[in-house]
Short mmCIF file of C-alpha atoms in Angstrom, two decimals:
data_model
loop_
_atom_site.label_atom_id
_atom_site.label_comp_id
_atom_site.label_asym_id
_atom_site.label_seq_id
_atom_site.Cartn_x
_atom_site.Cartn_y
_atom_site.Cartn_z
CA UNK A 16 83.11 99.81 85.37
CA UNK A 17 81.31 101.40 88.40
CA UNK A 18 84.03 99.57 90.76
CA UNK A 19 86.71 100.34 88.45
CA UNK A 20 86.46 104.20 88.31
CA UNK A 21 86.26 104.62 91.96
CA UNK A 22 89.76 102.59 92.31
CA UNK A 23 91.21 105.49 89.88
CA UNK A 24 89.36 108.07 91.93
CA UNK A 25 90.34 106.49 95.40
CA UNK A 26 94.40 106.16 94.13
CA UNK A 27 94.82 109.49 92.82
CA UNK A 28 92.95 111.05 95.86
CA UNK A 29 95.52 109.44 98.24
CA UNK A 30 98.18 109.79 95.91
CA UNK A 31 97.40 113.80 95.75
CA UNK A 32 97.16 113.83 99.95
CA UNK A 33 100.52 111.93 100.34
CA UNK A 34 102.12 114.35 98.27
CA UNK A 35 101.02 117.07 100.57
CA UNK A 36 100.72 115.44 104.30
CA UNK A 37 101.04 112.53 106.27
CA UNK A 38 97.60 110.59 107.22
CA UNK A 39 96.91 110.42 110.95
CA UNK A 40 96.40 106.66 112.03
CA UNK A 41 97.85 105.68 108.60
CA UNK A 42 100.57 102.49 109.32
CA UNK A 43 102.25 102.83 106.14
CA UNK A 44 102.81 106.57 106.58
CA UNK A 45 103.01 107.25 110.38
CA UNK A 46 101.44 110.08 111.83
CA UNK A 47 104.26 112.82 112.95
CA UNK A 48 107.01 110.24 111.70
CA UNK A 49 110.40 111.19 110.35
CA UNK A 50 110.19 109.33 107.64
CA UNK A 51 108.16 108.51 104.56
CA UNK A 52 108.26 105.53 101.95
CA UNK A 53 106.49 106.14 98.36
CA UNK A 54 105.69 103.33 96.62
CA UNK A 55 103.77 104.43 92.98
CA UNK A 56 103.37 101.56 90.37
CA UNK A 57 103.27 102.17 86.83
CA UNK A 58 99.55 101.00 86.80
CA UNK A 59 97.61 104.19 88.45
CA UNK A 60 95.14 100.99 89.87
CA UNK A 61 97.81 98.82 90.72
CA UNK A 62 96.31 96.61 88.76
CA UNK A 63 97.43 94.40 85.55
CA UNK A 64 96.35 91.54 83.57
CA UNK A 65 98.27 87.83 84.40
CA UNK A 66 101.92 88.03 82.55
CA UNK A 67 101.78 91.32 82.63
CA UNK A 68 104.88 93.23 84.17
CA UNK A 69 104.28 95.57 86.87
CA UNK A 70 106.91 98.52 87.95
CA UNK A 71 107.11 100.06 91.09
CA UNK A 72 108.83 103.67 91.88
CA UNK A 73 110.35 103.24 95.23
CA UNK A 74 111.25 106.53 97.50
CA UNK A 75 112.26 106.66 101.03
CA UNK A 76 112.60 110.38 102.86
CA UNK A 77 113.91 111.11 106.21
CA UNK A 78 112.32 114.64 107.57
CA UNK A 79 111.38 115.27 103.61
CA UNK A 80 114.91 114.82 102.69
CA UNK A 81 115.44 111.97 99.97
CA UNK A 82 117.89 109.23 100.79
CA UNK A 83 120.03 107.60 98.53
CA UNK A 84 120.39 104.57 100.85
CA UNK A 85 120.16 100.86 99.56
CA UNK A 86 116.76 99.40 99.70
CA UNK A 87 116.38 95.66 100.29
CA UNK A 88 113.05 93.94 99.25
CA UNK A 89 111.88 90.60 98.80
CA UNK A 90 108.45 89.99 96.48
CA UNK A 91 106.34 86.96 96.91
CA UNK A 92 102.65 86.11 96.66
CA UNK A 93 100.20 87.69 98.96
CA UNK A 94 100.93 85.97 102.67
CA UNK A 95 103.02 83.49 100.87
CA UNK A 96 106.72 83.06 101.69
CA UNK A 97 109.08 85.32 99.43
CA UNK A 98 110.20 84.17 95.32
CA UNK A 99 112.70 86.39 94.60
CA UNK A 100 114.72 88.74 96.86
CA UNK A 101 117.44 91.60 95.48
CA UNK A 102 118.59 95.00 96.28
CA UNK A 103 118.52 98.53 94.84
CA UNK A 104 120.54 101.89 95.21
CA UNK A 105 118.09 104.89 95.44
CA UNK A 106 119.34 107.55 93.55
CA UNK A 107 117.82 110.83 94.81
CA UNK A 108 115.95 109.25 96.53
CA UNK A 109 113.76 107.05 93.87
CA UNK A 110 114.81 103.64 92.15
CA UNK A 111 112.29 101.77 90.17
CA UNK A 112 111.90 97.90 90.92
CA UNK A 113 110.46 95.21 88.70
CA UNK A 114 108.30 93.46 90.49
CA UNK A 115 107.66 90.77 87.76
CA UNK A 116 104.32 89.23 87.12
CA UNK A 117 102.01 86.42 88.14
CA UNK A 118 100.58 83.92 86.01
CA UNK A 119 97.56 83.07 88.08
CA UNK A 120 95.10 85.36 89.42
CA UNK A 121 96.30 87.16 92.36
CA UNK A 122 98.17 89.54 94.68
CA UNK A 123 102.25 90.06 94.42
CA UNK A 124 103.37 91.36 97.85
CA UNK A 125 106.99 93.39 97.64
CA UNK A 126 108.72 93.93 101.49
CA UNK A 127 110.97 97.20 101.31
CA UNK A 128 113.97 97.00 103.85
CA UNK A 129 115.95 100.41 104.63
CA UNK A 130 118.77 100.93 107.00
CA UNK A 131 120.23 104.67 108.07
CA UNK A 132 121.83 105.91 110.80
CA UNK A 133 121.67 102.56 113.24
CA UNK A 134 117.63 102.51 112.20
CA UNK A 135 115.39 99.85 110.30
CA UNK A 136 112.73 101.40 107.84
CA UNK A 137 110.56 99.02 106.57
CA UNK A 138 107.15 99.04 104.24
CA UNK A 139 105.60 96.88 101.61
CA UNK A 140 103.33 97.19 98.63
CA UNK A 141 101.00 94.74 96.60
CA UNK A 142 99.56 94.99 93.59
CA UNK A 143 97.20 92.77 91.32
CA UNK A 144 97.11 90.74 88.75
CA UNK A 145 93.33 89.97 87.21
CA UNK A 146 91.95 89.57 90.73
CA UNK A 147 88.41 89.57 89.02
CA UNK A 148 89.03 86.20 87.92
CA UNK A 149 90.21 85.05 91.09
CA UNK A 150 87.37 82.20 92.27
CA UNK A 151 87.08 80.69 96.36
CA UNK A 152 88.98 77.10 97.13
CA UNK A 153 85.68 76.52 99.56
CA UNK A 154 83.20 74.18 98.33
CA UNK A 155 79.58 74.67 98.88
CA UNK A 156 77.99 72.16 100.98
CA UNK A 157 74.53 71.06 99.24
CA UNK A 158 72.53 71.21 102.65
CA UNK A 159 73.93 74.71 103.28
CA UNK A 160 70.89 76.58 103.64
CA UNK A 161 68.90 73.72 105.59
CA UNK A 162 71.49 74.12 107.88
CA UNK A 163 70.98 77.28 108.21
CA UNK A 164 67.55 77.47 108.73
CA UNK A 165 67.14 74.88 110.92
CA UNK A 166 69.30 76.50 113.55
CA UNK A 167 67.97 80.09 113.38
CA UNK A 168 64.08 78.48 113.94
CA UNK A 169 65.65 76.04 116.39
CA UNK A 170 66.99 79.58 118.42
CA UNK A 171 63.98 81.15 117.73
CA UNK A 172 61.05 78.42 119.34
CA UNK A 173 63.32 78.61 122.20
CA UNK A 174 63.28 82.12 122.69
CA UNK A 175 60.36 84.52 121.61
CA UNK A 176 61.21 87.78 120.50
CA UNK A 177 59.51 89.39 123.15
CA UNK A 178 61.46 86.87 125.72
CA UNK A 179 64.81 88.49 124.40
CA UNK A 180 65.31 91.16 126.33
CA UNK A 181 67.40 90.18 129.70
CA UNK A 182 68.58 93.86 130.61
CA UNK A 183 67.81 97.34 129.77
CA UNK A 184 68.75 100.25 131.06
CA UNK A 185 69.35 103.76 130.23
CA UNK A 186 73.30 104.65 129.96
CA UNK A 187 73.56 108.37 130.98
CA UNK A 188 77.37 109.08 129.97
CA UNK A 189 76.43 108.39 126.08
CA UNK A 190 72.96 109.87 126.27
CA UNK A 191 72.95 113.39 124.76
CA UNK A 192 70.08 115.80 123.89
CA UNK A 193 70.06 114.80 120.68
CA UNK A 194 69.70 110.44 120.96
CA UNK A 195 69.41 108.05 124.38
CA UNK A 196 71.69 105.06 124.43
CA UNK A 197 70.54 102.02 126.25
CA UNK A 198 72.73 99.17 127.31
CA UNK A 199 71.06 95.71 126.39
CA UNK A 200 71.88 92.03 127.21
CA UNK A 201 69.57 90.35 124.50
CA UNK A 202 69.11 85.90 124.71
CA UNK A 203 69.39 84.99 121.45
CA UNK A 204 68.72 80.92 122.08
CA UNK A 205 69.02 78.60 124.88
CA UNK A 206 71.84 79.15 125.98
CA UNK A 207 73.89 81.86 124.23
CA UNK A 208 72.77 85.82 125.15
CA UNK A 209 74.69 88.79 123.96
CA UNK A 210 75.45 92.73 125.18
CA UNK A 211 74.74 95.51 122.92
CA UNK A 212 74.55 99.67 122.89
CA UNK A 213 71.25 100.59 121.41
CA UNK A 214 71.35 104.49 120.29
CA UNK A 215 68.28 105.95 119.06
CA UNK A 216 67.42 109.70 118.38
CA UNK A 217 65.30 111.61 121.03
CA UNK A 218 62.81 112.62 118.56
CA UNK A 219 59.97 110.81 118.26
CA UNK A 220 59.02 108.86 114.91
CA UNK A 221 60.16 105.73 113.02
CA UNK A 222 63.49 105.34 112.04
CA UNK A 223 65.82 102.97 109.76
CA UNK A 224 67.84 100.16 111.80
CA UNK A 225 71.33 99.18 111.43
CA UNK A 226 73.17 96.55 113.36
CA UNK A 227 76.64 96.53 113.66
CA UNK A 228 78.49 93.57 114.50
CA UNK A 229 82.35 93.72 116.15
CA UNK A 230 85.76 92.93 115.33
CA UNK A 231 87.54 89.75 116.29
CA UNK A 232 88.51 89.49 119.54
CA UNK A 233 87.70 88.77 123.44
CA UNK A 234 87.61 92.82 124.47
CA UNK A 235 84.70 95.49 125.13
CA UNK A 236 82.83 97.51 122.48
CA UNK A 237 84.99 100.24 121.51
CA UNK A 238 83.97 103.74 121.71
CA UNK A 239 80.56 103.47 121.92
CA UNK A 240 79.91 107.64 121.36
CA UNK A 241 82.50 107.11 117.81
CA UNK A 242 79.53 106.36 115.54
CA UNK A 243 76.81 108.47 117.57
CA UNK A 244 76.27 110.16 113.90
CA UNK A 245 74.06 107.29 112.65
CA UNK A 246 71.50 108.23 115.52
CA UNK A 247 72.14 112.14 114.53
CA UNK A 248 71.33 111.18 111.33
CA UNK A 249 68.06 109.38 112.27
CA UNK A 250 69.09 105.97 112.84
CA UNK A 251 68.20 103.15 115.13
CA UNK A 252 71.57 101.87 115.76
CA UNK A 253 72.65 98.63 118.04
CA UNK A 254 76.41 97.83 118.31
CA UNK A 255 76.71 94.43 119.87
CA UNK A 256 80.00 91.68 121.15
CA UNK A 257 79.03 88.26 120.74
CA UNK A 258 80.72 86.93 123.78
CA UNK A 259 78.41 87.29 126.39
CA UNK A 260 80.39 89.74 128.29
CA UNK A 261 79.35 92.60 130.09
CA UNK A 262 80.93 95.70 128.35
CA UNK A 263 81.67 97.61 131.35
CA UNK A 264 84.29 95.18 132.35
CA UNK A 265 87.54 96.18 132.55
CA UNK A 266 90.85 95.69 130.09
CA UNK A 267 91.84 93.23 132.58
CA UNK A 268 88.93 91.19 133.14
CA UNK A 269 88.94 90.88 129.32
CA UNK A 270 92.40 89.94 128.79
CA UNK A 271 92.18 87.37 131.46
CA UNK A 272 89.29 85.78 129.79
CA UNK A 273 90.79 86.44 126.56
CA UNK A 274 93.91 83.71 128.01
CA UNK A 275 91.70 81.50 129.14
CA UNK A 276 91.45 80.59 125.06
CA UNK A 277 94.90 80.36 124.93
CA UNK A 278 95.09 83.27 122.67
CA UNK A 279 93.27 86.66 121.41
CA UNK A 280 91.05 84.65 119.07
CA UNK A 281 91.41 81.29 120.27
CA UNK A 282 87.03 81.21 119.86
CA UNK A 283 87.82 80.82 116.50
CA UNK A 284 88.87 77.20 117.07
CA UNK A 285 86.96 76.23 119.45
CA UNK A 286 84.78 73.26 118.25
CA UNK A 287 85.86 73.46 114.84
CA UNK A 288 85.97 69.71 113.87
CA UNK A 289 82.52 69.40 114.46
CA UNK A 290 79.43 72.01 112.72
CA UNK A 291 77.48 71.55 115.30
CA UNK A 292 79.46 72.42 118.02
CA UNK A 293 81.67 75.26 116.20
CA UNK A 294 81.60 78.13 118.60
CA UNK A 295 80.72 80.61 115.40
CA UNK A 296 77.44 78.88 115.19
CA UNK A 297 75.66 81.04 117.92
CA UNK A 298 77.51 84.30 116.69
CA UNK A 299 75.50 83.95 113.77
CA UNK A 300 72.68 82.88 114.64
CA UNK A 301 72.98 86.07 117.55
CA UNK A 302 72.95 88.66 114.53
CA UNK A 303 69.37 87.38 112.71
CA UNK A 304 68.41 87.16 116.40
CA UNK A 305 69.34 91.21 117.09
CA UNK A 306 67.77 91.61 114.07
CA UNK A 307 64.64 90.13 115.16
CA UNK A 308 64.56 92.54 118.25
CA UNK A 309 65.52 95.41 115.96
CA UNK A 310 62.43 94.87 113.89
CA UNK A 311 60.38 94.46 117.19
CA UNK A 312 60.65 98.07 118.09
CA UNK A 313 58.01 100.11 117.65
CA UNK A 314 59.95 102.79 116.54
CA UNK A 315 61.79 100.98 113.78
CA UNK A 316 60.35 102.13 109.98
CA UNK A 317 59.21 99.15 108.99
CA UNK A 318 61.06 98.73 106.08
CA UNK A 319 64.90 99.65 106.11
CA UNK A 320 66.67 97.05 107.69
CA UNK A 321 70.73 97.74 107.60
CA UNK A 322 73.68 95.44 108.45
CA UNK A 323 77.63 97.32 108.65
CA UNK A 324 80.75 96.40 110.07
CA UNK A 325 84.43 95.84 109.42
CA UNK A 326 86.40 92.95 109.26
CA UNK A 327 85.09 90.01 111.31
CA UNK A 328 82.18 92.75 111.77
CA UNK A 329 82.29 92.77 107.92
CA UNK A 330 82.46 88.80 107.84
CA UNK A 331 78.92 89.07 110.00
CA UNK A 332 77.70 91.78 107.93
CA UNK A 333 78.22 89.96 104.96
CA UNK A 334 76.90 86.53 106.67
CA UNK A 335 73.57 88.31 108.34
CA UNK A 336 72.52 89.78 104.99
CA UNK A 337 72.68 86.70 103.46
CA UNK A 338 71.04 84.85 106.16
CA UNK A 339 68.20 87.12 106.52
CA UNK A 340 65.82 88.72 103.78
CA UNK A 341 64.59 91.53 105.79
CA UNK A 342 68.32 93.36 105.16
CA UNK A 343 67.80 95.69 102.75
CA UNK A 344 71.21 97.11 102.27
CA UNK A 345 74.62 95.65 103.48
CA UNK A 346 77.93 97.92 104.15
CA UNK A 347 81.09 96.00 105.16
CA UNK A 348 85.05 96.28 105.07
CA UNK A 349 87.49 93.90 104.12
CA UNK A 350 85.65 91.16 105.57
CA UNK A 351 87.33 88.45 107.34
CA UNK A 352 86.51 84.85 107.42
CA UNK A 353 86.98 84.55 103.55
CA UNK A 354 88.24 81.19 101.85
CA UNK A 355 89.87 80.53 105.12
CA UNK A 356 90.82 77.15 103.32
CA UNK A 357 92.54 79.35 100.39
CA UNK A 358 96.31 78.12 101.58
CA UNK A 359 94.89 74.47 100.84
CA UNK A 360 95.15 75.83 97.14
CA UNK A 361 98.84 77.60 97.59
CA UNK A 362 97.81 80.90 97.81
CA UNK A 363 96.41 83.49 100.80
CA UNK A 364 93.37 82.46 102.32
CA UNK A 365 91.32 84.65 104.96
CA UNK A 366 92.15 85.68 108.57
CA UNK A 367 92.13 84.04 110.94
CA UNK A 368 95.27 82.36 108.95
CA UNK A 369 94.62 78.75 110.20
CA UNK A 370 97.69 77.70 108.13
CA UNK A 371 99.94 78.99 111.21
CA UNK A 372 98.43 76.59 113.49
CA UNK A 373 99.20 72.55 113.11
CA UNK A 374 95.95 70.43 112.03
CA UNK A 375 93.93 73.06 111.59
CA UNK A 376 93.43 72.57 108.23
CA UNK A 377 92.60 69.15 108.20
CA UNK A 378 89.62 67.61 106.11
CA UNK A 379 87.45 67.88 108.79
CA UNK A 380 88.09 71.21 110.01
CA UNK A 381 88.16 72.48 106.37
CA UNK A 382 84.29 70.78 106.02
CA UNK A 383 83.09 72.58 109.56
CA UNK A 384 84.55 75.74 107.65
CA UNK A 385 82.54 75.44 104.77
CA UNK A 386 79.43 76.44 106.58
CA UNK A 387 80.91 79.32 108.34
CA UNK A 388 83.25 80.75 105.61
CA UNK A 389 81.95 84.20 104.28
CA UNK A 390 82.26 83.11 100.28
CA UNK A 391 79.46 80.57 100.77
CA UNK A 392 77.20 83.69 101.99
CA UNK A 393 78.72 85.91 99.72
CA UNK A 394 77.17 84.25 96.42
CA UNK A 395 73.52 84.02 98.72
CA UNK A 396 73.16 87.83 99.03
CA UNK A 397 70.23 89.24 97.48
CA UNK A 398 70.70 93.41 98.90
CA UNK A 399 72.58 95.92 97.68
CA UNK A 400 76.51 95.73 98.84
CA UNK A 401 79.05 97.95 99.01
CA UNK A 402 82.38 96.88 99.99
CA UNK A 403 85.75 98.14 100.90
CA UNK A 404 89.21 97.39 101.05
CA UNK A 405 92.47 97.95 100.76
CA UNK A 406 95.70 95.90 98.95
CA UNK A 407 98.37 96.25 101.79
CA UNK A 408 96.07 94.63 104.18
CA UNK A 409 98.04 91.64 105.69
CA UNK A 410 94.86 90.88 108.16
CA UNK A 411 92.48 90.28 105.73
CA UNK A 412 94.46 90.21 102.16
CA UNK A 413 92.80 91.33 99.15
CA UNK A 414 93.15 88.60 97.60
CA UNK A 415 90.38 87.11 99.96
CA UNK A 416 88.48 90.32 99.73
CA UNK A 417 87.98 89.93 95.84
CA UNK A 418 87.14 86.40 95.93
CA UNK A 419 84.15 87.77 98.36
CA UNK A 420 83.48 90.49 96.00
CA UNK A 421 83.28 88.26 92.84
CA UNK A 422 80.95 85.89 94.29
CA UNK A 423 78.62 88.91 95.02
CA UNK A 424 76.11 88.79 92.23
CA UNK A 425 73.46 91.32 94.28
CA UNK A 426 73.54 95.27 93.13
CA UNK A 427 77.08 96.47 94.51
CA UNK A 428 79.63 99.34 94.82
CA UNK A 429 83.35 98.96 96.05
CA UNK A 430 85.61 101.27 97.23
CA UNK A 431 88.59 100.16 96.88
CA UNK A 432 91.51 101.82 98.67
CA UNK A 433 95.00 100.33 97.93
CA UNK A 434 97.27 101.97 99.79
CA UNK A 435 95.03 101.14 103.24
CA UNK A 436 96.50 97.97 105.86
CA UNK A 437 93.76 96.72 108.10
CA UNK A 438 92.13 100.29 108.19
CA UNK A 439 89.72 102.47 107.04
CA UNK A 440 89.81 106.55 107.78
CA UNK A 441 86.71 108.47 109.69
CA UNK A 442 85.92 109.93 105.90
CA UNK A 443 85.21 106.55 104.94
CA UNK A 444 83.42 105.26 107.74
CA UNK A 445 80.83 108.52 107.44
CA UNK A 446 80.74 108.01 103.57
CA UNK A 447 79.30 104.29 104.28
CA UNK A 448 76.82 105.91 106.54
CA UNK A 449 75.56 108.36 104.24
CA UNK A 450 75.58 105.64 101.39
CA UNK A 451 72.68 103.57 103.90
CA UNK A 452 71.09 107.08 103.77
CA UNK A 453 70.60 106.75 100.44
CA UNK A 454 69.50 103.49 100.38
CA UNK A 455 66.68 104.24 102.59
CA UNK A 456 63.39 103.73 101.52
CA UNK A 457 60.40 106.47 102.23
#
């Protein structure tokens, strides 16, 4: 019910602001863009029960002005190729199209084609169909958690907590009166170490610490002065990359290194047809590892232990609160890394979409997986959780997203935003901050 009422709040809010003004960063309604699609089911969720037929109104406005301009669209299953295509004359602007209905759990996905003046429009909209009942295609291997262990202890005897630190040093351009940042490159085991930003307020006394683990990709930590707020809100905070790489390199270096996997995210592969060797494996042991740092500093509380990120970030939110019993609260956004296998069972599985890649869904890779994949964590998380996510997402579908959230069986809290892609707005990002404030424990 909890999750329920704050998808009603969360629609009509953005509802009420689209009516009114176009969201900066938004990718289904452009900042300063001349035109606007509105796409308003007859379900104020978006939501509906399997065999149940969903409606959607369907505007398109250049400079405010409604078109009546034919609107092509083609509806399908989320990430799934297309069912039924049609067309529809907008008449002031509006038409209404019947999307149809689903009779499995899931996510319908409806592409919206308009042409004017020499110019292709285009937008899309999905909406549900009992997604609570939707359940994860990934089995769950019976030595799971001895695999688990096994590794983090292994990292451990090899390096000491107090061995960890490689580098430290102050980093002037993000240190303010208010908090010191700190540039860290932290050995997590053997052979792997990682770079962080640690930002911790000036004044002295014992604060709450929250790791925050990054996004896919070969690239730098972005921004590290965006999320100064958790230190001016009295947090120990420590943003790391998993890679190994210095941050200060430049977008160069990175994308060079970045080819050298052959593509953006080629990691993800790497070592895949064998558990041992999967390149993932030290990324997650390296986040219990920061943690073990984290709660090393004599400044840390000594009780509040925080994990938050956002997509693969939220994958390794997800996976480090499950992993490790000292996290005391978990805040992540549609996570990736979720019943990756899903497409085995003809339906969207999680990014990074190994279905577009040849033999990478064999039943080897697919048992490597199973120890990685974020559902297997999911149903292992004992903290409170509060998720977010949005329907259009075509990065990490919502259809994954669900499957994560019904496996949670910990206290949780969702915010569900369906009109958001593969983003979440400043407003949210502070709200998840102030939710870890009041999970904090005196």
């Amino acid at each position: 019910m909890k999750a329920f009422n704050k998808t009603i709040l969360s629609v009509v809010l953005t509802l009420f602001t689209l009516h009114f003004t176009l969201v900066a960063h938004s990718e289904n309604y452009p900042y300063r863009s001349d035109h606007l699609w509105l796409t308003i089911p007859d379900h104020a969720d978006w939501l509906y029960h399997v065999g149940e037929k969903a409606k959607v109104e369907v505007s398109f406005c250049l400079y405010g002005v409604p078109q009546d301009v034919e609107v092509a669209y083609e509806i399908g299953p989320d990430m799934m190729p297309s069912t039924s295509r049609g067309k529809v004359q907008l008449k002031k602007g509006r038409a209404v199209i019947d999307m149809g209905t689903m009779k499995q759990p899931g996510f319908l996905d409806m592409k919206l084609t308009a042409e004017k003046n020499g110019k292709s429009y285009q937008h899309h909209v999905k909406v549900g169909f009992s997604p609570e009942l939707l359940k994860p295609y990934t089995k769950n291997p019976a030595d799971f958690d001895t695999f688990w262990k096994s590794n983090i202890e292994e990292a451990r005897k090899a390096v000491k907590s107090e061995q960890m630190v490689v580098k430290c040093e102050k980093v002037e351009k993000y240190t303010t009166n208010e908090f010191d940042c700190f540039l860290l490159k932290l050995q997590t085991d053997r052979r792997h170490a990682v770079y962080a930003y640690l930002t911790k307020p000036k004044k002295a006394g014992r604060y709450p610490i929250v790791l925050c683990p990054p996004g896919a990709g070969i690239k730098t930590i972005k921004e590290p002065m965006r999320n100064t707020y958790y230190a001016r809100n009295g947090f120990i905070r420590l943003e790391m990359e998993i890679h190994g790489l210095h941050p200060e390199m430049t977008d160069e270096q990175f994308k060079e290194i970045s080819s050298a996997f052959d593509a953006e995210n080629g990691y993800l592969q790497n070592g895949i047809d064998d558990r041992d060797n999967y390149y993932m494996k030290h990324v997650y042991v390296a986040c219990v590892r920061a943690l073990d740092y984290l709660t090393s500093l004599d400044d840390w509380d000594g009780q509040n232990v925080f994990v938050q990120g956002g997509s693969q970030g939220g994958a390794l939110s997800l996976i480090t609160a499950a992993l490790d019993t000292r996290v005391t609260a978990c805040v992540a956004n549609h996570p990736a890394l979720a019943d990756m296998a899903g497409y085995l069972d003809n339906r969207a599985g999680g990014y990074p979409h190994f279905n577009r890649l040849n033999n990478m869904l064999t039943p080897e890779k697919v048992n490597t997986l199973a120890y990685y994949d974020v559902v297997n964590f999911a149903r292992r998380i004992t903290c409170p959780v509060f998720l977010t996510w949005g329907y259009n997402d075509n990065v990490c579908p919502p259809t994954t997203s669900y499957i994560v959230w019904n496996l949670i069986t910990a206290p949780k809290e969702s915010l569900i935003t369906p009109i958001n892609e593969h983003w979440t707005s400043e407003e949210t990002n502070y709200r998840q901050m102030e939710w870890l404030k009041e999970k904090v424990k005196k």
